[in-house]
């Protein structure tokens, strides 16, 4: 909230001048709040008022620090990617096994898809909502899923080397299938699919890892 204070210049006693003082805030914390708002409401469903209230900053602070709504959203997507990739590394790094991929899929189902406030990956939701309407945002989403695919492919390669996946199988195709299936769960969940149906979808998707 913007507050008014009286400032008296050293060379004057009168009149008093009113100057605006912008509330101080932590940009990183404000960005994380914006991420949560966009994730729950979507890009179009989030109003400027939602952002100002949720981030607890003034309109001027928003523009000065993050730019307009679209600029803020791009920063949110970058923040989301950084956090998601950090989490993916923690789940998969050094775990070149089929079990690691299954564990990641289970984590995604329970922590994202079955979350009543979100229900889908922010990037997946953005791909559906914004799509081709904004080529820059589309490119960000495409790059994100490319990184997810590469990470899964690396684990698959390790699993094949360990003898858990038959040699000669197209690992790139399997990685793309898994990305599509796992992240598509959120879309199906938002479309009203029940938990048992989502579970069935995931089980069938993961069956490509069976020998």
Tab-separated table of N, CA, C and O in Angstrom, residues 50-173:
chain	number	residue	atom	x	y	z
A	50	UNK	N	-5.869	-9.133	-8.854
A	50	UNK	CA	-5.452	-10.382	-8.206
A	50	UNK	C	-3.964	-10.348	-7.883
A	50	UNK	O	-3.536	-10.759	-6.800
A	51	UNK	N	-3.179	-9.865	-8.832
A	51	UNK	CA	-1.733	-9.824	-8.657
A	51	UNK	C	-1.326	-8.838	-7.575
A	51	UNK	O	-0.499	-9.149	-6.714
A	52	UNK	N	-1.904	-7.653	-7.615
A	52	UNK	CA	-1.538	-6.633	-6.633
A	52	UNK	C	-1.881	-7.085	-5.217
A	52	UNK	O	-1.095	-6.910	-4.284
A	53	UNK	N	-3.061	-7.681	-5.070
A	53	UNK	CA	-3.484	-8.137	-3.743
A	53	UNK	C	-2.678	-9.356	-3.308
A	53	UNK	O	-2.240	-9.445	-2.155
A	54	UNK	N	-2.488	-10.300	-4.213
A	54	UNK	CA	-1.780	-11.517	-3.870
A	54	UNK	C	-0.298	-11.312	-3.625
A	54	UNK	O	0.299	-11.969	-2.769
A	55	UNK	N	0.303	-10.406	-4.387
A	55	UNK	CA	1.734	-10.122	-4.226
A	55	UNK	C	1.982	-9.102	-3.129
A	55	UNK	O	3.115	-8.890	-2.709
A	56	UNK	N	0.911	-8.414	-2.714
A	56	UNK	CA	0.978	-7.413	-1.660
A	56	UNK	C	1.952	-6.286	-2.027
A	56	UNK	O	2.819	-5.907	-1.240
A	57	UNK	N	1.785	-5.773	-3.244
A	57	UNK	CA	2.605	-4.657	-3.703
A	57	UNK	C	1.721	-3.635	-4.398
A	57	UNK	O	0.569	-3.917	-4.742
A	58	UNK	N	2.265	-2.450	-4.625
A	58	UNK	CA	1.517	-1.404	-5.312
A	58	UNK	C	1.623	-1.586	-6.823
A	58	UNK	O	2.507	-2.299	-7.326
A	59	UNK	N	0.740	-0.922	-7.537
A	59	UNK	CA	0.770	-0.988	-8.994
A	59	UNK	C	2.103	-0.483	-9.538
A	59	UNK	O	2.692	-1.076	-10.442
A	60	UNK	N	2.607	0.607	-8.950
A	60	UNK	CA	3.863	1.174	-9.423
A	60	UNK	C	5.036	0.232	-9.164
A	60	UNK	O	5.930	0.087	-9.996
A	61	UNK	N	5.017	-0.435	-8.007
A	61	UNK	CA	6.074	-1.392	-7.695
A	61	UNK	C	6.055	-2.559	-8.666
A	61	UNK	O	7.110	-3.070	-9.075
A	62	UNK	N	4.850	-2.988	-9.046
A	62	UNK	CA	4.721	-4.077	-10.010
A	62	UNK	C	5.366	-3.697	-11.336
A	62	UNK	O	6.187	-4.441	-11.887
A	63	UNK	N	5.009	-2.527	-11.840
A	63	UNK	CA	5.536	-2.086	-13.127
A	63	UNK	C	7.034	-1.802	-13.063
A	63	UNK	O	7.787	-2.135	-13.991
A	64	UNK	N	7.474	-1.190	-11.973
A	64	UNK	CA	8.893	-0.840	-11.850
A	64	UNK	C	9.780	-2.083	-11.767
A	64	UNK	O	10.897	-2.098	-12.286
A	65	UNK	N	9.282	-3.115	-11.089
A	65	UNK	CA	10.099	-4.309	-10.830
A	65	UNK	C	9.918	-5.399	-11.879
A	65	UNK	O	10.889	-6.043	-12.293
A	66	UNK	N	8.678	-5.605	-12.313
A	66	UNK	CA	8.398	-6.745	-13.186
A	66	UNK	C	7.875	-6.363	-14.565
A	66	UNK	O	7.823	-7.213	-15.458
A	67	UNK	N	7.479	-5.134	-14.759
A	67	UNK	CA	6.880	-4.740	-16.024
A	67	UNK	C	5.385	-4.990	-16.029
A	67	UNK	O	4.753	-5.069	-14.972
A	68	UNK	N	4.809	-5.154	-17.225
A	68	UNK	CA	3.371	-5.388	-17.307
A	68	UNK	C	3.050	-6.851	-16.998
A	68	UNK	O	3.933	-7.646	-16.656
A	69	UNK	N	1.780	-7.204	-17.122
A	69	UNK	CA	1.327	-8.551	-16.759
A	69	UNK	C	2.050	-9.622	-17.573
A	69	UNK	O	2.491	-10.634	-17.016
A	70	UNK	N	2.208	-9.405	-18.864
A	70	UNK	CA	2.862	-10.399	-19.707
A	70	UNK	C	4.337	-10.554	-19.319
A	70	UNK	O	4.855	-11.674	-19.273
A	71	UNK	N	5.004	-9.452	-19.064
A	71	UNK	CA	6.412	-9.508	-18.650
A	71	UNK	C	6.555	-10.259	-17.335
A	71	UNK	O	7.486	-11.053	-17.160
A	72	UNK	N	5.636	-10.003	-16.427
A	72	UNK	CA	5.638	-10.720	-15.149
A	72	UNK	C	5.421	-12.206	-15.384
A	72	UNK	O	6.101	-13.044	-14.768
A	73	UNK	N	4.521	-12.540	-16.287
A	73	UNK	CA	4.228	-13.949	-16.547
A	73	UNK	C	5.447	-14.667	-17.114
A	73	UNK	O	5.723	-15.822	-16.751
A	74	UNK	N	6.184	-14.008	-17.979
A	74	UNK	CA	7.414	-14.609	-18.516
A	74	UNK	C	8.427	-14.861	-17.405
A	74	UNK	O	9.115	-15.892	-17.401
A	75	UNK	N	8.511	-13.934	-16.464
A	75	UNK	CA	9.416	-14.119	-15.322
A	75	UNK	C	8.933	-15.268	-14.442
A	75	UNK	O	9.737	-16.034	-13.891
A	76	UNK	N	7.625	-15.401	-14.304
A	76	UNK	CA	7.047	-16.501	-13.532
A	76	UNK	C	7.367	-17.841	-14.193
A	76	UNK	O	7.731	-18.813	-13.512
A	77	UNK	N	7.248	-17.906	-15.509
A	77	UNK	CA	7.561	-19.150	-16.215
A	77	UNK	C	9.026	-19.523	-16.040
A	77	UNK	O	9.358	-20.704	-15.870
A	78	UNK	N	9.899	-18.523	-16.075
A	78	UNK	CA	11.334	-18.787	-15.865
A	78	UNK	C	11.577	-19.297	-14.452
A	78	UNK	O	12.379	-20.219	-14.233
A	79	UNK	N	10.887	-18.712	-13.492
A	79	UNK	CA	11.017	-19.144	-12.097
A	79	UNK	C	10.485	-20.567	-11.924
A	79	UNK	O	11.109	-21.410	-11.266
A	80	UNK	N	9.359	-20.840	-12.553
A	80	UNK	CA	8.761	-22.174	-12.473
A	80	UNK	C	9.699	-23.212	-13.075
A	80	UNK	O	9.892	-24.297	-12.501
A	81	UNK	N	10.280	-22.898	-14.215
A	81	UNK	CA	11.204	-23.829	-14.857
A	81	UNK	C	12.399	-24.122	-13.965
A	81	UNK	O	12.812	-25.284	-13.826
A	82	UNK	N	12.950	-23.083	-13.352
A	82	UNK	CA	14.111	-23.271	-12.479
A	82	UNK	C	13.767	-24.188	-11.312
A	82	UNK	O	14.526	-25.107	-10.973
A	83	UNK	N	12.621	-23.958	-10.688
A	83	UNK	CA	12.218	-24.770	-9.546
A	83	UNK	C	11.894	-26.201	-9.960
A	83	UNK	O	12.270	-27.162	-9.279
A	84	UNK	N	11.190	-26.340	-11.082
A	84	UNK	CA	10.808	-27.673	-11.543
A	84	UNK	C	12.023	-28.496	-11.939
A	84	UNK	O	12.110	-29.696	-11.619
A	85	UNK	N	12.968	-27.872	-12.628
A	85	UNK	CA	14.162	-28.615	-13.040
A	85	UNK	C	15.012	-28.984	-11.830
A	85	UNK	O	15.605	-30.065	-11.787
A	86	UNK	N	15.044	-28.108	-10.840
A	86	UNK	CA	15.765	-28.431	-9.605
A	86	UNK	C	15.148	-29.656	-8.938
A	86	UNK	O	15.848	-30.558	-8.480
A	87	UNK	N	13.819	-29.693	-8.908
A	87	UNK	CA	13.138	-30.841	-8.323
A	87	UNK	C	13.343	-32.098	-9.133
A	87	UNK	O	13.512	-33.193	-8.576
A	88	UNK	N	13.341	-31.960	-10.464
A	88	UNK	CA	13.540	-33.113	-11.329
A	88	UNK	C	14.929	-33.706	-11.133
A	88	UNK	O	15.101	-34.931	-11.095
A	89	UNK	N	15.910	-32.840	-10.999
A	89	UNK	CA	17.280	-33.303	-10.767
A	89	UNK	C	17.356	-34.083	-9.464
A	89	UNK	O	17.991	-35.145	-9.382
A	90	UNK	N	16.684	-33.583	-8.437
A	90	UNK	CA	16.708	-34.265	-7.146
A	90	UNK	C	16.052	-35.643	-7.229
A	90	UNK	O	16.479	-36.583	-6.559
A	91	UNK	N	15.040	-35.761	-8.072
A	91	UNK	CA	14.335	-37.041	-8.197
A	91	UNK	C	15.062	-38.040	-9.090
A	91	UNK	O	14.977	-39.252	-8.868
A	92	UNK	N	15.779	-37.527	-10.097
A	92	UNK	CA	16.345	-38.421	-11.101
A	92	UNK	C	17.864	-38.502	-11.131
A	92	UNK	O	18.408	-39.512	-11.590
A	93	UNK	N	18.554	-37.489	-10.677
A	93	UNK	CA	20.007	-37.464	-10.824
A	93	UNK	C	20.657	-38.655	-10.119
A	93	UNK	O	20.409	-38.925	-8.946
A	94	UNK	N	21.496	-39.377	-10.849
A	94	UNK	CA	22.198	-40.510	-10.278
A	94	UNK	C	21.335	-41.739	-10.090
A	94	UNK	O	21.774	-42.738	-9.529
A	95	UNK	N	20.097	-41.668	-10.578
A	95	UNK	CA	19.185	-42.808	-10.423
A	95	UNK	C	18.785	-43.315	-11.801
A	95	UNK	O	17.663	-43.104	-12.266
A	96	UNK	N	19.705	-43.929	-12.477
A	96	UNK	CA	19.470	-44.401	-13.835
A	96	UNK	C	18.752	-45.741	-13.838
A	96	UNK	O	19.276	-46.765	-14.284
A	97	UNK	N	17.540	-45.716	-13.320
A	97	UNK	CA	16.760	-46.940	-13.233
A	97	UNK	C	15.325	-46.677	-13.662
A	97	UNK	O	14.833	-45.543	-13.622
A	98	UNK	N	14.654	-47.744	-14.051
A	98	UNK	CA	13.233	-47.659	-14.389
A	98	UNK	C	12.437	-47.207	-13.166
A	98	UNK	O	11.472	-46.446	-13.273
A	99	UNK	N	12.856	-47.648	-11.990
A	99	UNK	CA	12.160	-47.280	-10.758
A	99	UNK	C	12.177	-45.769	-10.532
A	99	UNK	O	11.225	-45.200	-9.995
A	100	UNK	N	13.257	-45.112	-10.946
A	100	UNK	CA	13.354	-43.665	-10.768
A	100	UNK	C	12.309	-42.949	-11.611
A	100	UNK	O	11.687	-41.973	-11.164
A	101	UNK	N	12.105	-43.413	-12.817
A	101	UNK	CA	11.109	-42.807	-13.691
A	101	UNK	C	9.708	-43.048	-13.143
A	101	UNK	O	8.857	-42.159	-13.137
A	102	UNK	N	9.480	-44.257	-12.670
A	102	UNK	CA	8.185	-44.548	-12.059
A	102	UNK	C	7.958	-43.656	-10.832
A	102	UNK	O	6.856	-43.155	-10.611
A	103	UNK	N	9.009	-43.463	-10.055
A	103	UNK	CA	8.896	-42.615	-8.875
A	103	UNK	C	8.563	-41.186	-9.241
A	103	UNK	O	7.741	-40.534	-8.578
A	104	UNK	N	9.187	-40.676	-10.299
A	104	UNK	CA	8.887	-39.322	-10.762
A	104	UNK	C	7.437	-39.217	-11.213
A	104	UNK	O	6.734	-38.257	-10.888
A	105	UNK	N	6.963	-40.205	-11.948
A	105	UNK	CA	5.585	-40.195	-12.431
A	105	UNK	C	4.594	-40.220	-11.267
A	105	UNK	O	3.581	-39.501	-11.277
A	106	UNK	N	4.888	-41.042	-10.270
A	106	UNK	CA	4.015	-41.127	-9.092
A	106	UNK	C	4.012	-39.801	-8.334
A	106	UNK	O	2.963	-39.335	-7.864
A	107	UNK	N	5.187	-39.209	-8.205
A	107	UNK	CA	5.292	-37.918	-7.532
A	107	UNK	C	4.435	-36.878	-8.248
A	107	UNK	O	3.688	-36.117	-7.623
A	108	UNK	N	4.551	-36.835	-9.571
A	108	UNK	CA	3.800	-35.857	-10.352
A	108	UNK	C	2.301	-36.069	-10.194
A	108	UNK	O	1.535	-35.113	-10.037
A	109	UNK	N	1.872	-37.315	-10.227
A	109	UNK	CA	0.446	-37.605	-10.079
A	109	UNK	C	-0.088	-37.108	-8.746
A	109	UNK	O	-1.119	-36.441	-8.688
A	110	UNK	N	0.620	-37.415	-7.670
A	110	UNK	CA	0.118	-37.100	-6.336
A	110	UNK	C	0.321	-35.635	-5.944
A	110	UNK	O	-0.544	-35.040	-5.280
A	111	UNK	N	1.442	-35.046	-6.337
A	111	UNK	CA	1.764	-33.692	-5.886
A	111	UNK	C	1.254	-32.597	-6.815
A	111	UNK	O	1.110	-31.449	-6.396
A	112	UNK	N	0.980	-32.933	-8.056
A	112	UNK	CA	0.525	-31.917	-9.010
A	112	UNK	C	-0.891	-32.210	-9.504
A	112	UNK	O	-1.810	-31.414	-9.315
A	113	UNK	N	-1.077	-33.363	-10.133
A	113	UNK	CA	-2.365	-33.674	-10.757
A	113	UNK	C	-3.492	-33.759	-9.734
A	113	UNK	O	-4.600	-33.263	-9.972
A	114	UNK	N	-3.223	-34.374	-8.594
A	114	UNK	CA	-4.275	-34.549	-7.588
A	114	UNK	C	-4.352	-33.389	-6.603
A	114	UNK	O	-5.112	-33.449	-5.636
A	115	UNK	N	-3.600	-32.330	-6.852
A	115	UNK	CA	-3.682	-31.120	-6.036
A	115	UNK	C	-4.928	-30.348	-6.451
A	115	UNK	O	-5.059	-29.935	-7.603
A	116	UNK	N	-5.842	-30.155	-5.518
A	116	UNK	CA	-7.136	-29.540	-5.853
A	116	UNK	C	-7.016	-28.087	-6.296
A	116	UNK	O	-7.885	-27.579	-7.016
A	117	UNK	N	-5.971	-27.382	-5.883
A	117	UNK	CA	-5.818	-25.973	-6.244
A	117	UNK	C	-5.157	-25.783	-7.600
A	117	UNK	O	-5.320	-24.739	-8.231
A	118	UNK	N	-4.373	-26.762	-8.051
A	118	UNK	CA	-3.620	-26.583	-9.295
A	118	UNK	C	-4.037	-27.628	-10.324
A	118	UNK	O	-4.592	-27.301	-11.341
A	119	UNK	N	-3.737	-28.890	-10.061
A	119	UNK	CA	-4.232	-29.953	-10.915
A	119	UNK	C	-3.473	-30.193	-12.203
A	119	UNK	O	-3.763	-31.139	-12.917
A	120	UNK	N	-2.522	-29.337	-12.511
A	120	UNK	CA	-1.773	-29.519	-13.746
A	120	UNK	C	-0.467	-28.757	-13.653
A	120	UNK	O	-0.341	-27.806	-12.880
A	121	UNK	N	0.502	-29.176	-14.433
A	121	UNK	CA	1.750	-28.422	-14.555
A	121	UNK	C	1.451	-27.049	-15.133
A	121	UNK	O	0.636	-26.918	-16.062
A	122	UNK	N	2.059	-26.019	-14.600
A	122	UNK	CA	1.828	-24.666	-15.102
A	122	UNK	C	2.180	-24.566	-16.583
A	122	UNK	O	1.481	-23.914	-17.359
A	123	UNK	N	3.254	-25.210	-17.006
A	123	UNK	CA	3.668	-25.157	-18.406
A	123	UNK	C	2.649	-25.839	-19.306
A	123	UNK	O	2.325	-25.344	-20.397
A	124	UNK	N	2.132	-26.975	-18.871
A	124	UNK	CA	1.127	-27.687	-19.662
A	124	UNK	C	-0.137	-26.855	-19.794
A	124	UNK	O	-0.728	-26.746	-20.874
A	125	UNK	N	-0.565	-26.254	-18.699
A	125	UNK	CA	-1.751	-25.406	-18.728
A	125	UNK	C	-1.541	-24.203	-19.639
A	125	UNK	O	-2.447	-23.795	-20.377
A	126	UNK	N	-0.334	-23.650	-19.582
A	126	UNK	CA	-0.019	-22.494	-20.418
A	126	UNK	C	-0.024	-22.875	-21.894
A	126	UNK	O	-0.473	-22.100	-22.746
A	127	UNK	N	0.475	-24.066	-22.207
A	127	UNK	CA	0.484	-24.532	-23.594
A	127	UNK	C	-0.933	-24.596	-24.148
A	127	UNK	O	-1.183	-24.233	-25.307
A	128	UNK	N	-1.878	-25.044	-23.323
A	128	UNK	CA	-3.270	-25.138	-23.747
A	128	UNK	C	-3.912	-23.759	-23.824
A	128	UNK	O	-4.613	-23.429	-24.781
A	129	UNK	N	-3.663	-22.943	-22.821
A	129	UNK	CA	-4.340	-21.641	-22.731
A	129	UNK	C	-3.789	-20.616	-23.724
A	129	UNK	O	-4.547	-19.925	-24.396
A	130	UNK	N	-2.473	-20.519	-23.789
A	130	UNK	CA	-1.852	-19.492	-24.631
A	130	UNK	C	-1.536	-20.045	-26.018
A	130	UNK	O	-1.826	-19.421	-27.039
A	131	UNK	N	-0.923	-21.234	-26.039
A	131	UNK	CA	-0.664	-21.913	-27.295
A	131	UNK	C	0.050	-21.058	-28.324
A	131	UNK	O	1.052	-20.407	-28.040
A	132	UNK	N	-0.497	-21.033	-29.513
A	132	UNK	CA	0.127	-20.310	-30.614
A	132	UNK	C	-0.176	-18.816	-30.593
A	132	UNK	O	0.298	-18.080	-31.457
A	133	UNK	N	-0.972	-18.372	-29.651
A	133	UNK	CA	-1.323	-16.955	-29.597
A	133	UNK	C	-0.137	-16.076	-29.234
A	133	UNK	O	-0.125	-14.881	-29.526
A	134	UNK	N	0.846	-16.643	-28.573
A	134	UNK	CA	2.044	-15.891	-28.174
A	134	UNK	C	3.255	-16.780	-28.448
A	134	UNK	O	3.533	-17.711	-27.698
A	135	UNK	N	3.969	-16.483	-29.515
A	135	UNK	CA	5.066	-17.345	-29.941
A	135	UNK	C	6.216	-17.366	-28.938
A	135	UNK	O	6.902	-18.387	-28.810
A	136	UNK	N	6.433	-16.260	-28.229
A	136	UNK	CA	7.519	-16.238	-27.244
A	136	UNK	C	7.209	-17.162	-26.082
A	136	UNK	O	8.062	-17.937	-25.641
A	137	UNK	N	5.990	-17.089	-25.592
A	137	UNK	CA	5.586	-17.968	-24.500
A	137	UNK	C	5.560	-19.411	-24.976
A	137	UNK	O	5.987	-20.331	-24.257
A	138	UNK	N	5.101	-19.639	-26.185
A	138	UNK	CA	5.104	-20.987	-26.745
A	138	UNK	C	6.517	-21.563	-26.796
A	138	UNK	O	6.741	-22.734	-26.482
A	139	UNK	N	7.483	-20.723	-27.160
A	139	UNK	CA	8.879	-21.168	-27.230
A	139	UNK	C	9.409	-21.533	-25.851
A	139	UNK	O	10.169	-22.497	-25.698
A	140	UNK	N	9.010	-20.769	-24.832
A	140	UNK	CA	9.427	-21.061	-23.461
A	140	UNK	C	8.898	-22.428	-23.034
A	140	UNK	O	9.622	-23.246	-22.455
A	141	UNK	N	7.629	-22.677	-23.336
A	141	UNK	CA	7.009	-23.952	-22.978
A	141	UNK	C	7.679	-25.106	-23.725
A	141	UNK	O	7.973	-26.164	-23.141
A	142	UNK	N	7.935	-24.911	-25.009
A	142	UNK	CA	8.578	-25.950	-25.809
A	142	UNK	C	9.964	-26.286	-25.268
A	142	UNK	O	10.346	-27.463	-25.168
A	143	UNK	N	10.722	-25.265	-24.907
A	143	UNK	CA	12.055	-25.479	-24.349
A	143	UNK	C	11.975	-26.253	-23.038
A	143	UNK	O	12.784	-27.165	-22.774
A	144	UNK	N	11.005	-25.899	-22.216
A	144	UNK	CA	10.827	-26.576	-20.925
A	144	UNK	C	10.598	-28.072	-21.112
A	144	UNK	O	11.282	-28.908	-20.495
A	145	UNK	N	9.658	-28.422	-21.976
A	145	UNK	CA	9.365	-29.837	-22.168
A	145	UNK	C	10.511	-30.559	-22.875
A	145	UNK	O	10.713	-31.764	-22.675
A	146	UNK	N	11.274	-29.822	-23.655
A	146	UNK	CA	12.473	-30.415	-24.241
A	146	UNK	C	13.480	-30.796	-23.174
A	146	UNK	O	14.131	-31.859	-23.265
A	147	UNK	N	13.615	-29.972	-22.164
A	147	UNK	CA	14.534	-30.269	-21.068
A	147	UNK	C	14.038	-31.462	-20.246
A	147	UNK	O	14.844	-32.304	-19.807
A	148	UNK	N	12.730	-31.539	-20.033
A	148	UNK	CA	12.171	-32.684	-19.313
A	148	UNK	C	12.429	-33.967	-20.101
A	148	UNK	O	12.858	-34.993	-19.541
A	149	UNK	N	12.195	-33.910	-21.397
A	149	UNK	CA	12.423	-35.080	-22.249
A	149	UNK	C	13.882	-35.524	-22.201
A	149	UNK	O	14.172	-36.726	-22.096
A	150	UNK	N	14.794	-34.562	-22.253
A	150	UNK	CA	16.224	-34.889	-22.214
A	150	UNK	C	16.601	-35.550	-20.904
A	150	UNK	O	17.383	-36.514	-20.875
A	151	UNK	N	16.051	-35.051	-19.802
A	151	UNK	CA	16.353	-35.627	-18.488
A	151	UNK	C	15.851	-37.065	-18.393
A	151	UNK	O	16.558	-37.958	-17.880
A	152	UNK	N	14.650	-37.304	-18.879
A	152	UNK	CA	14.098	-38.659	-18.841
A	152	UNK	C	14.875	-39.580	-19.781
A	152	UNK	O	15.152	-40.743	-19.451
A	153	UNK	N	15.247	-39.060	-20.925
A	153	UNK	CA	16.023	-39.859	-21.883
A	153	UNK	C	17.344	-40.309	-21.267
A	153	UNK	O	17.791	-41.447	-21.474
A	154	UNK	N	17.984	-39.420	-20.515
A	154	UNK	CA	19.257	-39.760	-19.877
A	154	UNK	C	19.082	-40.904	-18.887
A	154	UNK	O	19.926	-41.814	-18.799
A	155	UNK	N	17.989	-40.878	-18.145
A	155	UNK	CA	17.725	-41.964	-17.188
A	155	UNK	C	17.441	-43.261	-17.938
A	155	UNK	O	17.904	-44.346	-17.540
A	156	UNK	N	16.684	-43.177	-19.011
A	156	UNK	CA	16.386	-44.368	-19.809
A	156	UNK	C	17.670	-44.994	-20.367
A	156	UNK	O	17.823	-46.219	-20.383
A	157	UNK	N	18.589	-44.135	-20.809
A	157	UNK	CA	19.857	-44.638	-21.344
A	157	UNK	C	20.634	-45.382	-20.275
A	157	UNK	O	21.231	-46.448	-20.528
A	158	UNK	N	20.624	-44.835	-19.062
A	158	UNK	CA	21.295	-45.501	-17.954
A	158	UNK	C	20.634	-46.825	-17.610
A	158	UNK	O	21.300	-47.819	-17.301
A	159	UNK	N	19.300	-46.843	-17.687
A	159	UNK	CA	18.562	-48.067	-17.387
A	159	UNK	C	18.836	-49.134	-18.442
A	159	UNK	O	18.953	-50.327	-18.122
A	160	UNK	N	18.958	-48.698	-19.694
A	160	UNK	CA	19.274	-49.655	-20.756
A	160	UNK	C	20.673	-50.233	-20.561
A	160	UNK	O	20.891	-51.439	-20.697
A	161	UNK	N	21.583	-49.369	-20.190
A	161	UNK	CA	22.957	-49.820	-19.958
A	161	UNK	C	23.017	-50.818	-18.806
A	161	UNK	O	23.852	-51.739	-18.801
A	162	UNK	N	22.123	-50.620	-17.832
A	162	UNK	CA	22.081	-51.528	-16.685
A	162	UNK	C	21.304	-52.801	-16.977
A	162	UNK	O	21.158	-53.661	-16.105
A	163	UNK	N	20.783	-52.918	-18.190
A	163	UNK	CA	20.066	-54.126	-18.572
A	163	UNK	C	18.609	-54.144	-18.177
A	163	UNK	O	17.949	-55.186	-18.265
A	164	UNK	N	18.051	-52.997	-17.753
A	164	UNK	CA	16.660	-52.939	-17.329
A	164	UNK	C	15.711	-52.684	-18.499
A	164	UNK	O	14.498	-52.875	-18.379
A	165	UNK	N	16.252	-52.214	-19.609
A	165	UNK	CA	15.484	-51.979	-20.830
A	165	UNK	C	16.195	-52.692	-21.970
A	165	UNK	O	17.422	-52.623	-22.095
A	166	UNK	N	15.435	-53.390	-22.782
A	166	UNK	CA	16.027	-54.162	-23.869
A	166	UNK	C	16.796	-53.257	-24.834
A	166	UNK	O	16.321	-52.177	-25.210
A	167	UNK	N	17.968	-53.718	-25.234
A	167	UNK	CA	18.785	-52.973	-26.178
A	167	UNK	C	18.065	-52.858	-27.520
A	167	UNK	O	17.306	-53.742	-27.918
A	168	UNK	N	18.292	-51.736	-28.188
A	168	UNK	CA	17.688	-51.543	-29.498
A	168	UNK	C	16.383	-50.790	-29.482
A	168	UNK	O	15.880	-50.394	-30.544
A	169	UNK	N	15.808	-50.570	-28.310
A	169	UNK	CA	14.553	-49.828	-28.247
A	169	UNK	C	14.813	-48.337	-28.473
A	169	UNK	O	15.887	-47.821	-28.154
A	170	UNK	N	13.844	-47.664	-29.026
A	170	UNK	CA	13.979	-46.237	-29.332
A	170	UNK	C	13.733	-45.430	-28.051
A	170	UNK	O	12.590	-45.127	-27.706
A	171	UNK	N	14.796	-45.081	-27.368
A	171	UNK	CA	14.668	-44.386	-26.085
A	171	UNK	C	14.118	-42.984	-26.240
A	171	UNK	O	13.420	-42.474	-25.350
A	172	UNK	N	14.439	-42.326	-27.346
A	172	UNK	CA	13.915	-40.973	-27.556
A	172	UNK	C	12.397	-41.009	-27.704
A	172	UNK	O	11.682	-40.167	-27.146
A	173	UNK	N	11.909	-41.999	-28.426
A	173	UNK	CA	10.461	-42.137	-28.594
A	173	UNK	C	9.788	-42.449	-27.256
A	173	UNK	O	8.704	-41.925	-26.952
